[in-house]
PDB file of C-alpha atoms in Angstrom:
ATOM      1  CA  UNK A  35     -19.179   7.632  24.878  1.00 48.00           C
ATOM      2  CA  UNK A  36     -16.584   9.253  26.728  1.00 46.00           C
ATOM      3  CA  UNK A  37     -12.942  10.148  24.471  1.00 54.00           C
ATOM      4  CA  UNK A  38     -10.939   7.323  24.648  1.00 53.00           C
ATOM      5  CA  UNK A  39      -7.622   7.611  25.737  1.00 55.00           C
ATOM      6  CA  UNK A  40      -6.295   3.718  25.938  1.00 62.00           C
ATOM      7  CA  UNK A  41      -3.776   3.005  23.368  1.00 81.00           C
ATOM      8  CA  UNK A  42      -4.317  -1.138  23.236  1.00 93.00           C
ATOM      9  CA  UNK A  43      -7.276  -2.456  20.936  1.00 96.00           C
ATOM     10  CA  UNK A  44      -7.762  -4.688  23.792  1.00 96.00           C
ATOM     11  CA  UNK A  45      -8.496  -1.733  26.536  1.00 96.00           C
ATOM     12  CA  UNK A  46     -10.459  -0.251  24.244  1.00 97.00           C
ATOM     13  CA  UNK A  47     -13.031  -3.362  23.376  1.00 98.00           C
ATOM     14  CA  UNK A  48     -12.878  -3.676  27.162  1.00 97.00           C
ATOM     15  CA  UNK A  49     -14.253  -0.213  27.230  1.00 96.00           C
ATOM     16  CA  UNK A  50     -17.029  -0.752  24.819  1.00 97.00           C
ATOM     17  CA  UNK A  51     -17.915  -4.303  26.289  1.00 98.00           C
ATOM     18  CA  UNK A  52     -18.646  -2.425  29.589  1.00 97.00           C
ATOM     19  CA  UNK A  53     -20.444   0.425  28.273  1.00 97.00           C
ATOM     20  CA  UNK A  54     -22.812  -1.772  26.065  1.00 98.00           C
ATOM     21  CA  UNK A  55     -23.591  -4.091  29.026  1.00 98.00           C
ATOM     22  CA  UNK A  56     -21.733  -7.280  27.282  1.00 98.00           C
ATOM     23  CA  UNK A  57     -19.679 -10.183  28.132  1.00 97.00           C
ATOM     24  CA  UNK A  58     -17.388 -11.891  25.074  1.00 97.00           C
ATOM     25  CA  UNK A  59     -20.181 -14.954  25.027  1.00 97.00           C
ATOM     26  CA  UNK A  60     -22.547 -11.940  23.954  1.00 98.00           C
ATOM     27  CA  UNK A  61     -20.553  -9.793  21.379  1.00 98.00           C
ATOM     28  CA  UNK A  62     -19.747 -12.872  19.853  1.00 98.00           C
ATOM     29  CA  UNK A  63     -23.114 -13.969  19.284  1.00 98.00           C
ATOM     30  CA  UNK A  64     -23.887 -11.045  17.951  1.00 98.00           C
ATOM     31  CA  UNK A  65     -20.702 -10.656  15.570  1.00 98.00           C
ATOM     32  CA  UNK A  66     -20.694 -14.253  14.609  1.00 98.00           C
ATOM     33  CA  UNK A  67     -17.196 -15.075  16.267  1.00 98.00           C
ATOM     34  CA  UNK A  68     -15.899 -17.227  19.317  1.00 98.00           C
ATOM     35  CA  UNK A  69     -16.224 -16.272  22.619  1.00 98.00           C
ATOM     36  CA  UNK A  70     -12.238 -17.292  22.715  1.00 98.00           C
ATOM     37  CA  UNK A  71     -11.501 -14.936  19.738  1.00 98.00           C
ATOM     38  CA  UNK A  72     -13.622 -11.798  21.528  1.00 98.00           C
ATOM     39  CA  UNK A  73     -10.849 -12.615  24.988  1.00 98.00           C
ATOM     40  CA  UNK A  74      -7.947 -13.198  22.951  1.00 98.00           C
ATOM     41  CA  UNK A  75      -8.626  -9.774  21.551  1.00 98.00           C
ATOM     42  CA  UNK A  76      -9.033  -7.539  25.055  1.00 97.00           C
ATOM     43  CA  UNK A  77      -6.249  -9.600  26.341  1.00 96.00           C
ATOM     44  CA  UNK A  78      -3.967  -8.367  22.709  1.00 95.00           C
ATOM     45  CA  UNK A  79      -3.241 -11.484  22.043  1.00 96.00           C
ATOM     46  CA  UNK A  80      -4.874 -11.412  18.605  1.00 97.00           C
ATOM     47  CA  UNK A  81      -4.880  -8.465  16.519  1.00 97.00           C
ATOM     48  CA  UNK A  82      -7.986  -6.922  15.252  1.00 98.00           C
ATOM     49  CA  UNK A  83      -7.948  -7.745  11.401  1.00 98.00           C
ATOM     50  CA  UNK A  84     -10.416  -6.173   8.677  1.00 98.00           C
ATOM     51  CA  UNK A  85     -12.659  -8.723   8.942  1.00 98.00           C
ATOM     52  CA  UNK A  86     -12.992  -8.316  12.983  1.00 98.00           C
ATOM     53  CA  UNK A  87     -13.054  -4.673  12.620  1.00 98.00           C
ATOM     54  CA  UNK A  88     -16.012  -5.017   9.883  1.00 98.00           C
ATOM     55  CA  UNK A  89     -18.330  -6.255  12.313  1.00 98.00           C
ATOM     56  CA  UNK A  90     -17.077  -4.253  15.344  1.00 98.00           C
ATOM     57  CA  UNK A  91     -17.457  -0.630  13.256  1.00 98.00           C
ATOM     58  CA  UNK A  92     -21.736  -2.298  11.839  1.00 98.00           C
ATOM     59  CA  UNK A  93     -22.478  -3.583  15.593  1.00 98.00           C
ATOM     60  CA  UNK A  94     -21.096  -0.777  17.703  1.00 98.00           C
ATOM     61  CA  UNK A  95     -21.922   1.427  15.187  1.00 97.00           C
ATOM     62  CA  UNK A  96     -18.392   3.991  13.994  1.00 97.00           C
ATOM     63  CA  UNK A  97     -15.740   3.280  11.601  1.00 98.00           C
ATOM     64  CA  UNK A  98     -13.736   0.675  10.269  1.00 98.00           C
ATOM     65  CA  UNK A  99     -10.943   3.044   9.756  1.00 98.00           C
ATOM     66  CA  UNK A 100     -11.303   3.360  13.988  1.00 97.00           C
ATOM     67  CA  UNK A 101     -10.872  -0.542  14.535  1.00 97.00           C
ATOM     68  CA  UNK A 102      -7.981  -0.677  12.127  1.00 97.00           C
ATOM     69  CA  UNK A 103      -6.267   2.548  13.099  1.00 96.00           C
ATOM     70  CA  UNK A 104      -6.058   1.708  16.484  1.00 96.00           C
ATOM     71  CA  UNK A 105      -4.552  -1.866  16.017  1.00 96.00           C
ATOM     72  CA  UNK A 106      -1.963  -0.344  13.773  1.00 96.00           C
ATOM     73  CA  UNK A 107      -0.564   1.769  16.004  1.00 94.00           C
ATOM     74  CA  UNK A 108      -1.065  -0.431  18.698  1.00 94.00           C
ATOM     75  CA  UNK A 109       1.563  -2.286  16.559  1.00 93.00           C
ATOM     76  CA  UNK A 110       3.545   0.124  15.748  1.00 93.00           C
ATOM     77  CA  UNK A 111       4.592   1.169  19.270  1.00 91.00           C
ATOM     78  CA  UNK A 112       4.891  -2.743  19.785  1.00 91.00           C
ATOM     79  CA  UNK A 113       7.290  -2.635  16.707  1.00 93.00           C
ATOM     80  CA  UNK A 114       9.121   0.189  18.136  1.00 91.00           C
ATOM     81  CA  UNK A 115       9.450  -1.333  21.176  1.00 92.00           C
ATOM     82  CA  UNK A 116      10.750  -4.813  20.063  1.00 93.00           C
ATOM     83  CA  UNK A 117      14.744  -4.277  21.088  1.00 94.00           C
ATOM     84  CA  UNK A 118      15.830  -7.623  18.803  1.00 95.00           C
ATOM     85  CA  UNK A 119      13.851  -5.494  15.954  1.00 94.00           C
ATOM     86  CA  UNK A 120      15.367  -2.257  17.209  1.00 92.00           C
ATOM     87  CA  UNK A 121      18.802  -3.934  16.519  1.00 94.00           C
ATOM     88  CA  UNK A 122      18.058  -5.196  12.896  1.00 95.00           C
ATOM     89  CA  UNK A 123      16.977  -2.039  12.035  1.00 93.00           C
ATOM     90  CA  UNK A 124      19.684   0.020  13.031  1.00 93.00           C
ATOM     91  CA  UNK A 125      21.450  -2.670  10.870  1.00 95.00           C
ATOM     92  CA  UNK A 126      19.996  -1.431   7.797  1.00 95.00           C
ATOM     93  CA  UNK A 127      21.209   1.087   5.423  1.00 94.00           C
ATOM     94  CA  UNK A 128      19.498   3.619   3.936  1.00 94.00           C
ATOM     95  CA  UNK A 129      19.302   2.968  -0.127  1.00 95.00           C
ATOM     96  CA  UNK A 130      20.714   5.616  -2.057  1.00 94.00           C
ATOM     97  CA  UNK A 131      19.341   5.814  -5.802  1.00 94.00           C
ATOM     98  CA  UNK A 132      21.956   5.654  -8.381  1.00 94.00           C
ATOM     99  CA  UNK A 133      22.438   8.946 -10.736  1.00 92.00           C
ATOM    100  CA  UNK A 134      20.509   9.130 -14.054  1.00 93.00           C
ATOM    101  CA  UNK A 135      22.523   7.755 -17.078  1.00 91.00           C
ATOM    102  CA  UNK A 136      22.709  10.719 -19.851  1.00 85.00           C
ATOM    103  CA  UNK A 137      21.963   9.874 -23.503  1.00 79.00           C
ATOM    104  CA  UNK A 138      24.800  11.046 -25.877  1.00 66.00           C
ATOM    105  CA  UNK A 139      21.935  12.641 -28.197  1.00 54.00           C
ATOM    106  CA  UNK A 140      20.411  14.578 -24.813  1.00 51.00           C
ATOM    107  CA  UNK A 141      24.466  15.928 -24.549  1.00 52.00           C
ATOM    108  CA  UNK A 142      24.965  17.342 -28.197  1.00 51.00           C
ATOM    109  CA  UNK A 143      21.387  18.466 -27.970  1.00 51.00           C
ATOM    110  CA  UNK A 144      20.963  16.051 -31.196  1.00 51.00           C
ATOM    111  CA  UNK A 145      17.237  14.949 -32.097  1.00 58.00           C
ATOM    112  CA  UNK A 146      16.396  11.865 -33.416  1.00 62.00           C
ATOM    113  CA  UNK A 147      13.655  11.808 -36.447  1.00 60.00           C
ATOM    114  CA  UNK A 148      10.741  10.447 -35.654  1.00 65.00           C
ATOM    115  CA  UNK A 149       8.789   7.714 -38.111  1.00 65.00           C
ATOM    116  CA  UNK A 150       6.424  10.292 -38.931  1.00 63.00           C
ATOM    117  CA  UNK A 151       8.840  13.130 -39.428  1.00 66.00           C
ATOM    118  CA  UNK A 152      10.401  10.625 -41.717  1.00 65.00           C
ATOM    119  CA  UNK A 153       7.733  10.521 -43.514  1.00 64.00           C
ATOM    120  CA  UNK A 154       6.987  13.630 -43.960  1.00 66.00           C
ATOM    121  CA  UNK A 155      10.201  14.735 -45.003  1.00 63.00           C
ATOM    122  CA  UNK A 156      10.307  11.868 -47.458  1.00 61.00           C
ATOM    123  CA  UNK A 157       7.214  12.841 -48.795  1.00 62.00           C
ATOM    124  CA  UNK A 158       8.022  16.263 -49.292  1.00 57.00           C
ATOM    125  CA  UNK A 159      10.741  15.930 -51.233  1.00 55.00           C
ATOM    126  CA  UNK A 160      10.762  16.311 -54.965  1.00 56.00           C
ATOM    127  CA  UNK A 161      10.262  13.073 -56.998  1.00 56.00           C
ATOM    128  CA  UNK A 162      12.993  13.748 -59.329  1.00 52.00           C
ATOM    129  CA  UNK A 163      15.377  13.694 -56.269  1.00 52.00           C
ATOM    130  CA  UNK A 164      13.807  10.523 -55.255  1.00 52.00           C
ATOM    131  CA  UNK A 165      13.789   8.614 -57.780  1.00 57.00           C
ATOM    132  CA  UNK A 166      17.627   9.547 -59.074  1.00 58.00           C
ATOM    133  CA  UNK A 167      19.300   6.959 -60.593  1.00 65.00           C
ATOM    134  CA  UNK A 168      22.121   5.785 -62.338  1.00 67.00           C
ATOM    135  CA  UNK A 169      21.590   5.469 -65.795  1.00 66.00           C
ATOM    136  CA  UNK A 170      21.786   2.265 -66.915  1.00 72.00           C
ATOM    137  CA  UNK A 171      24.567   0.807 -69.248  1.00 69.00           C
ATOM    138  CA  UNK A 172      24.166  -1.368 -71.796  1.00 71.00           C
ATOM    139  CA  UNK A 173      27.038  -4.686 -71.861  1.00 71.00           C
ATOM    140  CA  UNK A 174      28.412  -4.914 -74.712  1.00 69.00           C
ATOM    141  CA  UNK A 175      27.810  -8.649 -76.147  1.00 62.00           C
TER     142      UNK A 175
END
């Protein structure tokens, strides 16, 4: 097949139906959808979804990435070309992200103890230290 150069999924099925020798009665037969849905598509009136382009990469045998590539930008020109859309989005501000809050402990370069350096220093210390108490008194009775 010859490069294709037509930007519309629509033009382009066109293309194919001619060089395969089909009508939309035919490609639908052999796709399992309407003839309606096969002329809705080469007039654009119906997008070519993942579904559609499933059975157009198996029976004319390239890509599903093809099918779906070319219907999005198909719609993305259309998008870009929509002047009530055009007008929204000049509308729109861009969003600005907000600075990162600083922990006091990240400013004084302070370090918190972990549980298991907790541990470890508790475990490492001598017993006599741990266990210090205050002697006990007696109450007078």
């Amino acid at each position: 097949m010859a490069k294709i150069t037509a930007k519309d999924p629509g033009t382009v099925l066109k293309l194919f139906l001619d060089e395969y020798q089909l009508n939309p009665s035919k490609l639908g037969k052999e796709v399992d959808l309407s003839q309606s849905t096969i002329r809705q598509i080469t007039l654009n009136k119906m997008k070519i979804s993942i579904p559609i382009a499933l059975r157009f990469a198996k029976f004319f045998g390239n890509t599903v990435k093809f099918w779906i590539d070319l219907q999005t930008n198909y719609s993305l020109i259309e998008a870009e070309e929509d002047k009530t859309l055009g007008e929204i989005i000049k509308k729109i501000n861009k969003a600005i992200k907000p600075a990162p809050v600083k922990k006091a402990a990240a400013k004084t370069g302070a370090k918190r103890a972990t549980a298991a350096e907790k541990k470890q220093a508790d475990s490492s210390a001598p017993k006599a230290a741990k266990k210090a108490r205050r002697p006990r008194v007696k109450k007078a009775t």
